[in-house]
PDB file of C-alpha atoms in Angstrom:
ATOM      1  CA  MET A 200      -0.193   0.008  -0.164  1.00 92.00           C
ATOM      2  CA  ALA A 201       1.169   3.472  -0.806  1.00 94.00           C
ATOM      3  CA  GLU A 202      -0.380   6.576   0.956  1.00 95.00           C
ATOM      4  CA  PRO A 203      -0.453  10.111  -0.419  1.00 96.00           C
ATOM      5  CA  THR A 204       1.181  12.999   1.712  1.00 94.00           C
ATOM      6  CA  VAL A 205      -2.328  14.818   1.977  1.00 94.00           C
ATOM      7  CA  ALA A 206      -5.630  13.775   3.411  1.00 95.00           C
ATOM      8  CA  PRO A 207      -6.562  10.877   0.866  1.00 97.00           C
ATOM      9  CA  LYS A 208      -9.639  11.485  -1.325  1.00 96.00           C
ATOM     10  CA  GLY A 209     -10.203   7.822  -2.312  1.00 97.00           C
ATOM     11  CA  VAL A 210      -8.393   4.553  -2.956  1.00 98.00           C
ATOM     12  CA  VAL A 211      -7.236   3.005  -6.182  1.00 98.00           C
ATOM     13  CA  ILE A 212      -6.518  -1.029  -6.299  1.00 98.00           C
ATOM     14  CA  HIS A 213      -4.826  -2.584  -8.943  1.00 98.00           C
ATOM     15  CA  LEU A 214      -4.941  -6.528  -9.315  1.00 97.00           C
ATOM     16  CA  HIS A 215      -1.876  -7.885 -10.905  1.00 95.00           C
ATOM     17  CA  GLY A 216      -1.823 -10.550 -13.702  1.00 90.00           C
ATOM     18  CA  GLY A 217      -1.432 -14.187 -13.340  1.00 84.00           C
ATOM     19  CA  GLY A 218       1.952 -14.812 -11.654  1.00 76.00           C
ATOM     20  CA  GLY A 219       2.552 -11.273 -11.040  1.00 76.00           C
ATOM     21  CA  ARG A 220       3.354  -9.503  -7.936  1.00 80.00           C
ATOM     22  CA  GLY A 221       1.615  -6.602  -6.073  1.00 78.00           C
ATOM     23  CA  ARG A 222       4.519  -5.069  -4.835  1.00 81.00           C
ATOM     24  CA  GLY A 223       5.630  -4.623  -8.233  1.00 84.00           C
ATOM     25  CA  LEU A 224       2.762  -2.252  -9.337  1.00 90.00           C
ATOM     26  CA  LEU A 225       3.641   0.034  -6.352  1.00 87.00           C
ATOM     27  CA  ASN A 226       6.046   1.853  -8.542  1.00 84.00           C
ATOM     28  CA  SER A 227       3.819   1.641 -11.912  1.00 89.00           C
ATOM     29  CA  GLY A 228       2.405   4.613 -13.593  1.00 91.00           C
ATOM     30  CA  LEU A 229      -1.062   3.957 -12.025  1.00 93.00           C
ATOM     31  CA  GLY A 230       0.379   3.515  -8.589  1.00 93.00           C
ATOM     32  CA  ARG A 231       2.638   6.835  -8.850  1.00 94.00           C
ATOM     33  CA  GLY A 232       0.049   8.591 -10.488  1.00 95.00           C
ATOM     34  CA  ALA A 233      -2.827   7.613  -8.026  1.00 96.00           C
ATOM     35  CA  VAL A 234      -0.481   8.671  -4.994  1.00 96.00           C
ATOM     36  CA  GLU A 235       0.332  11.967  -6.752  1.00 96.00           C
ATOM     37  CA  ARG A 236      -3.310  12.946  -7.224  1.00 97.00           C
ATOM     38  CA  GLY A 237      -4.030  12.047  -3.536  1.00 97.00           C
ATOM     39  CA  TYR A 238      -5.319   8.308  -3.628  1.00 98.00           C
ATOM     40  CA  VAL A 239      -4.187   5.332  -1.297  1.00 98.00           C
ATOM     41  CA  PHE A 240      -2.826   2.916  -3.851  1.00 97.00           C
ATOM     42  CA  VAL A 241      -3.375  -0.693  -2.966  1.00 97.00           C
ATOM     43  CA  ALA A 242      -1.787  -3.776  -4.936  1.00 97.00           C
ATOM     44  CA  PRO A 243      -2.645  -6.826  -3.117  1.00 96.00           C
ATOM     45  CA  ASN A 244      -1.388 -10.390  -3.981  1.00 90.00           C
ATOM     46  CA  GLY A 245      -3.485 -13.119  -5.318  1.00 84.00           C
ATOM     47  CA  PHE A 246      -2.425 -16.436  -3.617  1.00 79.00           C
ATOM     48  CA  HIS A 247      -3.848 -19.815  -4.932  1.00 75.00           C
ATOM     49  CA  PRO A 248      -1.213 -22.592  -4.287  1.00 76.00           C
ATOM     50  CA  GLY A 249      -1.390 -25.339  -6.347  1.00 72.00           C
ATOM     51  CA  ASN A 250      -2.869 -23.416  -9.465  1.00 71.00           C
ATOM     52  CA  ARG A 251      -1.339 -22.894 -12.703  1.00 72.00           C
ATOM     53  CA  TRP A 252      -0.072 -19.730 -10.983  1.00 68.00           C
ATOM     54  CA  GLU A 253       0.535 -19.648  -7.635  1.00 75.00           C
ATOM     55  CA  ARG A 254      -0.196 -15.839  -7.476  1.00 80.00           C
ATOM     56  CA  ASP A 255      -3.379 -15.873  -9.258  1.00 88.00           C
ATOM     57  CA  TRP A 256      -7.035 -14.763  -8.739  1.00 93.00           C
ATOM     58  CA  SER A 257     -10.290 -16.743  -8.026  1.00 90.00           C
ATOM     59  CA  VAL A 258     -11.947 -15.780 -11.548  1.00 91.00           C
ATOM     60  CA  ARG A 259     -15.046 -17.511 -11.988  1.00 92.00           C
ATOM     61  CA  ALA A 260     -14.618 -20.135 -14.895  1.00 89.00           C
ATOM     62  CA  LYS A 261     -16.137 -23.796 -15.883  1.00 88.00           C
ATOM     63  CA  GLY A 262     -13.652 -26.508 -15.067  1.00 79.00           C
ATOM     64  CA  THR A 263     -11.751 -24.575 -12.379  1.00 81.00           C
ATOM     65  CA  SER A 264     -11.651 -24.337  -8.577  1.00 80.00           C
ATOM     66  CA  HIS A 265      -9.826 -22.101  -6.002  1.00 82.00           C
ATOM     67  CA  PRO A 266      -9.066 -22.534  -2.324  1.00 80.00           C
ATOM     68  CA  ARG A 267     -10.392 -19.466  -1.634  1.00 86.00           C
ATOM     69  CA  SER A 268     -12.902 -16.529  -2.700  1.00 92.00           C
ATOM     70  CA  ASP A 269     -11.044 -13.348  -3.755  1.00 94.00           C
ATOM     71  CA  ALA A 270     -14.305 -11.598  -3.704  1.00 96.00           C
ATOM     72  CA  ASP A 271     -14.154 -12.283   0.206  1.00 96.00           C
ATOM     73  CA  PHE A 272     -10.391 -11.459   0.305  1.00 96.00           C
ATOM     74  CA  LEU A 273     -10.743  -8.295  -1.562  1.00 98.00           C
ATOM     75  CA  ARG A 274     -13.778  -7.185   1.011  1.00 97.00           C
ATOM     76  CA  GLU A 275     -11.242  -7.934   3.693  1.00 97.00           C
ATOM     77  CA  VAL A 276      -8.369  -5.959   1.972  1.00 97.00           C
ATOM     78  CA  MET A 277     -10.599  -3.007   1.635  1.00 97.00           C
ATOM     79  CA  ALA A 278     -11.928  -3.114   5.586  1.00 97.00           C
ATOM     80  CA  GLU A 279      -7.882  -3.144   6.473  1.00 97.00           C
ATOM     81  CA  VAL A 280      -7.433  -0.418   4.135  1.00 97.00           C
ATOM     82  CA  THR A 281     -10.390   2.127   5.363  1.00 96.00           C
ATOM     83  CA  ALA A 282      -9.402   1.290   8.804  1.00 96.00           C
ATOM     84  CA  LYS A 283      -6.116   2.342   8.516  1.00 96.00           C
ATOM     85  CA  THR A 284      -6.423   5.278   6.171  1.00 97.00           C
ATOM     86  CA  GLY A 285      -9.669   6.709   7.049  1.00 95.00           C
ATOM     87  CA  THR A 286     -11.098   6.261   3.332  1.00 97.00           C
ATOM     88  CA  GLU A 287     -14.565   4.395   4.445  1.00 94.00           C
ATOM     89  CA  GLY A 288     -17.177   6.045   1.977  1.00 96.00           C
ATOM     90  CA  LEU A 289     -14.573   7.662  -0.435  1.00 97.00           C
ATOM     91  CA  PRO A 290     -14.593   6.847  -4.101  1.00 98.00           C
ATOM     92  CA  VAL A 291     -13.146   3.379  -5.051  1.00 98.00           C
ATOM     93  CA  LEU A 292     -11.383   2.231  -8.508  1.00 98.00           C
ATOM     94  CA  LEU A 293     -10.951  -1.314  -8.984  1.00 98.00           C
ATOM     95  CA  ALA A 294      -8.293  -1.908 -11.875  1.00 98.00           C
ATOM     96  CA  GLY A 295      -6.477  -5.221 -13.024  1.00 97.00           C
ATOM     97  CA  PHE A 296      -4.662  -6.744 -15.757  1.00 97.00           C
ATOM     98  CA  SER A 297      -5.074  -9.751 -17.369  1.00 96.00           C
ATOM     99  CA  ARG A 298      -6.399 -12.452 -14.903  1.00 95.00           C
ATOM    100  CA  GLY A 299      -6.762  -9.359 -12.742  1.00 97.00           C
ATOM    101  CA  GLY A 300      -8.631  -7.800 -15.406  1.00 97.00           C
ATOM    102  CA  SER A 301     -10.897 -10.834 -15.372  1.00 97.00           C
ATOM    103  CA  MET A 302     -11.345 -10.637 -11.580  1.00 97.00           C
ATOM    104  CA  VAL A 303     -12.320  -6.856 -11.946  1.00 98.00           C
ATOM    105  CA  TRP A 304     -15.099  -8.076 -14.570  1.00 98.00           C
ATOM    106  CA  ASP A 305     -16.287 -10.608 -11.883  1.00 98.00           C
ATOM    107  CA  MET A 306     -16.106  -8.114  -9.024  1.00 98.00           C
ATOM    108  CA  ALA A 307     -18.103  -5.705 -11.370  1.00 98.00           C
ATOM    109  CA  CYS A 308     -20.962  -8.236 -12.140  1.00 98.00           C
ATOM    110  CA  ASN A 309     -21.433  -9.730  -8.835  1.00 97.00           C
ATOM    111  CA  ASP A 310     -20.243  -7.183  -6.338  1.00 97.00           C
ATOM    112  CA  PRO A 311     -21.066  -4.219  -8.037  1.00 98.00           C
ATOM    113  CA  ASP A 312     -21.082  -1.967  -4.739  1.00 97.00           C
ATOM    114  CA  PHE A 313     -17.609  -2.727  -4.133  1.00 98.00           C
ATOM    115  CA  ALA A 314     -16.024  -0.019  -5.853  1.00 98.00           C
ATOM    116  CA  THR A 315     -17.217   3.279  -7.696  1.00 98.00           C
ATOM    117  CA  ALA A 316     -15.583   2.273 -10.861  1.00 98.00           C
ATOM    118  CA  TYR A 317     -13.862  -0.439 -12.565  1.00 98.00           C
ATOM    119  CA  ALA A 318     -10.949  -0.347 -15.099  1.00 98.00           C
ATOM    120  CA  PRO A 319     -10.228  -3.832 -16.573  1.00 98.00           C
ATOM    121  CA  LEU A 320      -7.130  -4.164 -18.870  1.00 98.00           C
ATOM    122  CA  ALA A 321      -6.765  -7.208 -21.159  1.00 97.00           C
ATOM    123  CA  GLY A 322      -9.103  -9.513 -19.372  1.00 96.00           C
ATOM    124  CA  ALA A 323     -12.891 -10.436 -19.309  1.00 95.00           C
ATOM    125  CA  PHE A 324     -15.209 -13.148 -18.188  1.00 97.00           C
ATOM    126  CA  TRP A 325     -14.504 -16.560 -18.724  1.00 94.00           C
ATOM    127  CA  ASP A 326     -16.914 -19.308 -19.590  1.00 93.00           C
ATOM    128  CA  ASP A 327     -19.535 -19.951 -18.906  1.00 93.00           C
ATOM    129  CA  LEU A 328     -20.415 -16.279 -18.927  1.00 94.00           C
ATOM    130  CA  PRO A 329     -22.766 -14.989 -16.395  1.00 95.00           C
ATOM    131  CA  ASP A 330     -26.364 -14.835 -17.591  1.00 93.00           C
ATOM    132  CA  SER A 331     -26.733 -11.361 -15.903  1.00 94.00           C
ATOM    133  CA  CYS A 332     -25.135  -9.061 -13.514  1.00 97.00           C
ATOM    134  CA  ALA A 333     -26.276  -7.765 -10.117  1.00 98.00           C
ATOM    135  CA  ALA A 334     -26.712  -3.928 -10.798  1.00 98.00           C
ATOM    136  CA  PRO A 335     -24.988  -1.184 -13.106  1.00 98.00           C
ATOM    137  CA  VAL A 336     -21.723  -0.076 -13.159  1.00 98.00           C
ATOM    138  CA  ARG A 337     -19.157   2.391 -14.556  1.00 98.00           C
ATOM    139  CA  LEU A 338     -16.475   0.241 -16.419  1.00 98.00           C
ATOM    140  CA  PHE A 339     -13.866   1.368 -18.878  1.00 98.00           C
ATOM    141  CA  HIS A 340     -12.357  -1.738 -20.469  1.00 98.00           C
ATOM    142  CA  THR A 341      -8.925  -1.680 -22.124  1.00 98.00           C
ATOM    143  CA  HIS A 342      -7.713  -4.025 -24.554  1.00 98.00           C
ATOM    144  CA  GLY A 343      -5.095  -4.740 -27.459  1.00 98.00           C
ATOM    145  CA  TRP A 344      -6.134  -5.611 -31.013  1.00 97.00           C
ATOM    146  CA  ASN A 345      -3.233  -7.785 -31.219  1.00 97.00           C
ATOM    147  CA  ASP A 346      -3.728  -9.498 -28.114  1.00 97.00           C
ATOM    148  CA  ARG A 347      -2.623 -13.208 -28.463  1.00 96.00           C
ATOM    149  CA  THR A 348      -2.817 -14.088 -24.772  1.00 95.00           C
ATOM    150  CA  VAL A 349      -6.071 -12.826 -23.879  1.00 96.00           C
ATOM    151  CA  PRO A 350      -7.713 -12.580 -27.635  1.00 96.00           C
ATOM    152  CA  LEU A 351     -10.690 -10.218 -28.097  1.00 97.00           C
ATOM    153  CA  GLU A 352     -12.663 -13.246 -28.898  1.00 96.00           C
ATOM    154  CA  GLY A 353     -10.948 -15.570 -26.002  1.00 93.00           C
ATOM    155  CA  ARG A 354      -9.356 -19.139 -26.506  1.00 91.00           C
ATOM    156  CA  SER A 355      -9.805 -22.093 -24.894  1.00 88.00           C
ATOM    157  CA  PHE A 356      -7.200 -24.728 -22.843  1.00 83.00           C
ATOM    158  CA  GLY A 357      -7.232 -28.529 -22.245  1.00 74.00           C
ATOM    159  CA  GLY A 358      -9.348 -29.248 -25.257  1.00 78.00           C
ATOM    160  CA  GLY A 359     -11.931 -26.737 -24.393  1.00 76.00           C
ATOM    161  CA  ALA A 360     -12.158 -27.887 -20.617  1.00 80.00           C
ATOM    162  CA  VAL A 361     -11.392 -23.900 -19.782  1.00 85.00           C
ATOM    163  CA  VAL A 362     -12.312 -21.276 -22.029  1.00 88.00           C
ATOM    164  CA  GLN A 363     -11.496 -17.507 -21.748  1.00 89.00           C
ATOM    165  CA  GLY A 364     -14.434 -15.593 -22.606  1.00 90.00           C
ATOM    166  CA  ASP A 365     -15.302 -13.332 -25.517  1.00 96.00           C
ATOM    167  CA  VAL A 366     -14.850  -9.566 -24.682  1.00 97.00           C
ATOM    168  CA  TRP A 367     -17.490  -8.526 -26.890  1.00 96.00           C
ATOM    169  CA  ALA A 368     -20.042 -11.118 -25.548  1.00 96.00           C
ATOM    170  CA  SER A 369     -18.895  -9.577 -21.855  1.00 97.00           C
ATOM    171  CA  LEU A 370     -19.773  -6.237 -23.026  1.00 97.00           C
ATOM    172  CA  LYS A 371     -23.004  -7.093 -24.251  1.00 96.00           C
ATOM    173  CA  ILE A 372     -23.752  -8.424 -20.615  1.00 97.00           C
ATOM    174  CA  ILE A 373     -22.995  -5.304 -19.256  1.00 97.00           C
ATOM    175  CA  ARG A 374     -24.840  -3.395 -21.386  1.00 97.00           C
ATOM    176  CA  ALA A 375     -27.892  -5.110 -20.673  1.00 96.00           C
ATOM    177  CA  THR A 376     -27.338  -4.789 -17.111  1.00 97.00           C
ATOM    178  CA  ASN A 377     -26.959  -1.109 -17.449  1.00 97.00           C
ATOM    179  CA  GLY A 378     -29.961  -0.559 -19.793  1.00 96.00           C
ATOM    180  CA  CYS A 379     -28.242   0.220 -23.028  1.00 95.00           C
ATOM    181  CA  ASP A 380     -31.340  -0.547 -25.129  1.00 90.00           C
ATOM    182  CA  THR A 381     -30.099   0.803 -28.332  1.00 86.00           C
ATOM    183  CA  ARG A 382     -27.152  -1.493 -28.309  1.00 87.00           C
ATOM    184  CA  GLN A 383     -24.616   0.694 -30.144  1.00 91.00           C
ATOM    185  CA  PRO A 384     -22.585   3.224 -28.496  1.00 95.00           C
ATOM    186  CA  GLU A 385     -23.822   6.771 -28.129  1.00 92.00           C
ATOM    187  CA  ARG A 386     -20.734   7.909 -29.910  1.00 93.00           C
ATOM    188  CA  SER A 387     -17.223   6.239 -31.084  1.00 95.00           C
ATOM    189  CA  SER A 388     -14.208   8.227 -31.326  1.00 95.00           C
ATOM    190  CA  TYR A 389     -10.220   7.743 -32.323  1.00 93.00           C
ATOM    191  CA  GLU A 390      -7.343   9.586 -30.946  1.00 91.00           C
ATOM    192  CA  ASP A 391      -3.939   8.546 -32.849  1.00 90.00           C
ATOM    193  CA  ASP A 392      -3.769   4.695 -32.291  1.00 92.00           C
ATOM    194  CA  LEU A 393      -6.542   4.445 -30.024  1.00 96.00           C
ATOM    195  CA  TRP A 394     -10.175   3.597 -30.699  1.00 97.00           C
ATOM    196  CA  LEU A 395     -12.835   4.132 -28.341  1.00 97.00           C
ATOM    197  CA  ARG A 396     -16.587   3.651 -28.048  1.00 97.00           C
ATOM    198  CA  HIS A 397     -18.798   5.137 -25.666  1.00 96.00           C
ATOM    199  CA  TRP A 398     -22.001   3.985 -24.044  1.00 96.00           C
ATOM    200  CA  THR A 399     -23.253   7.019 -22.007  1.00 93.00           C
ATOM    201  CA  ASP A 400     -26.690   7.210 -22.688  1.00 92.00           C
ATOM    202  CA  CYS A 401     -27.810   3.997 -20.967  1.00 94.00           C
ATOM    203  CA  ALA A 402     -30.480   4.213 -18.390  1.00 96.00           C
ATOM    204  CA  ALA A 403     -27.727   3.719 -15.677  1.00 97.00           C
ATOM    205  CA  GLY A 404     -23.757   3.438 -15.159  1.00 97.00           C
ATOM    206  CA  GLU A 405     -21.527   3.752 -18.161  1.00 96.00           C
ATOM    207  CA  ILE A 406     -19.201   1.728 -20.239  1.00 97.00           C
ATOM    208  CA  GLN A 407     -16.387   2.849 -22.234  1.00 97.00           C
ATOM    209  CA  LEU A 408     -14.241   0.558 -24.641  1.00 98.00           C
ATOM    210  CA  MET A 409     -10.455   1.666 -25.625  1.00 98.00           C
ATOM    211  CA  LEU A 410      -8.985  -0.451 -28.102  1.00 98.00           C
ATOM    212  CA  HIS A 411      -5.219  -0.089 -29.015  1.00 98.00           C
ATOM    213  CA  LYS A 412      -2.821  -1.536 -31.847  1.00 96.00           C
ATOM    214  CA  GLY A 413      -0.682  -3.566 -29.248  1.00 97.00           C
ATOM    215  CA  GLY A 414      -0.637  -6.891 -27.882  1.00 97.00           C
ATOM    216  CA  HIS A 415      -1.039  -8.015 -23.893  1.00 97.00           C
ATOM    217  CA  GLY A 416      -0.352  -4.914 -22.190  1.00 96.00           C
ATOM    218  CA  ALA A 417      -1.580  -1.257 -21.647  1.00 97.00           C
ATOM    219  CA  PRO A 418      -1.117   1.412 -24.398  1.00 97.00           C
ATOM    220  CA  LYS A 419       0.797   4.511 -23.849  1.00 94.00           C
ATOM    221  CA  GLY A 420      -0.832   6.948 -20.853  1.00 94.00           C
ATOM    222  CA  TRP A 421      -3.331   4.369 -19.913  1.00 96.00           C
ATOM    223  CA  SER A 422      -3.006   4.997 -16.163  1.00 96.00           C
ATOM    224  CA  GLY A 423      -3.497   8.653 -16.373  1.00 96.00           C
ATOM    225  CA  ARG A 424      -6.318   8.466 -18.926  1.00 96.00           C
ATOM    226  CA  MET A 425      -8.018   5.742 -16.489  1.00 95.00           C
ATOM    227  CA  LEU A 426      -7.527   8.348 -13.564  1.00 97.00           C
ATOM    228  CA  ASP A 427      -9.178  11.085 -15.637  1.00 97.00           C
ATOM    229  CA  TRP A 428     -11.958   9.226 -16.316  1.00 97.00           C
ATOM    230  CA  PHE A 429     -12.454   7.981 -12.847  1.00 97.00           C
ATOM    231  CA  GLU A 430     -12.278  11.614 -11.720  1.00 96.00           C
ATOM    232  CA  ALA A 431     -14.693  12.846 -14.344  1.00 94.00           C
ATOM    233  CA  GLY A 432     -17.407  10.697 -13.127  1.00 87.00           C
ATOM    234  CA  GLY A 433     -17.507  12.019  -9.526  1.00 63.00           C
ATOM    235  CA  ALA A 434     -14.758  10.272  -7.932  1.00 58.00           C
TER     236      ALA A 434
END
């Protein structure tokens, strides 16, 4: 955990990818940027001994099991953070990369009140996809057009026993939850190598999709853009 030198105005949590470490994210662009803007930055470790990666997250997926619920674990982390930093009731951004990004999708769907906004990067639902989600959310998903590790359309492992979900299908579920009845985005835009789609006129919540031409990673400036978006929504 890293704390700002001023009274904190909220919390930013970033979940590492499969096999990663939370400690390494403390000096990431998002970590430094969050603290500079006055947020407490938290980067917990997933821990699932015996799994493909010991440091992983309990992403909901057919054909997999985990020794603990990371939804429960993250609530415990949040309770400890708010008790230590006095941030209870302040805005929370939950971000995550790859498997951490998939965990962000699961939290947004099943525990929408956990955070104020959700920013998954290069990870989405895994099959079987949920039929619906609990409540509308603010979500900004970022993905590489050339991502071969987590392709936009997903991929399967073990002869189809475990399947990464389709990003487009994942977005459809959130659109339905948010009441985006027209299906198509209210507007689309592009900035250099970034292509964006904006669902901002739904019955509730907000959905942003940002695609970049790279692979399994973040485009340049991702962290600053995420924090700008988070704050623009009332953070």
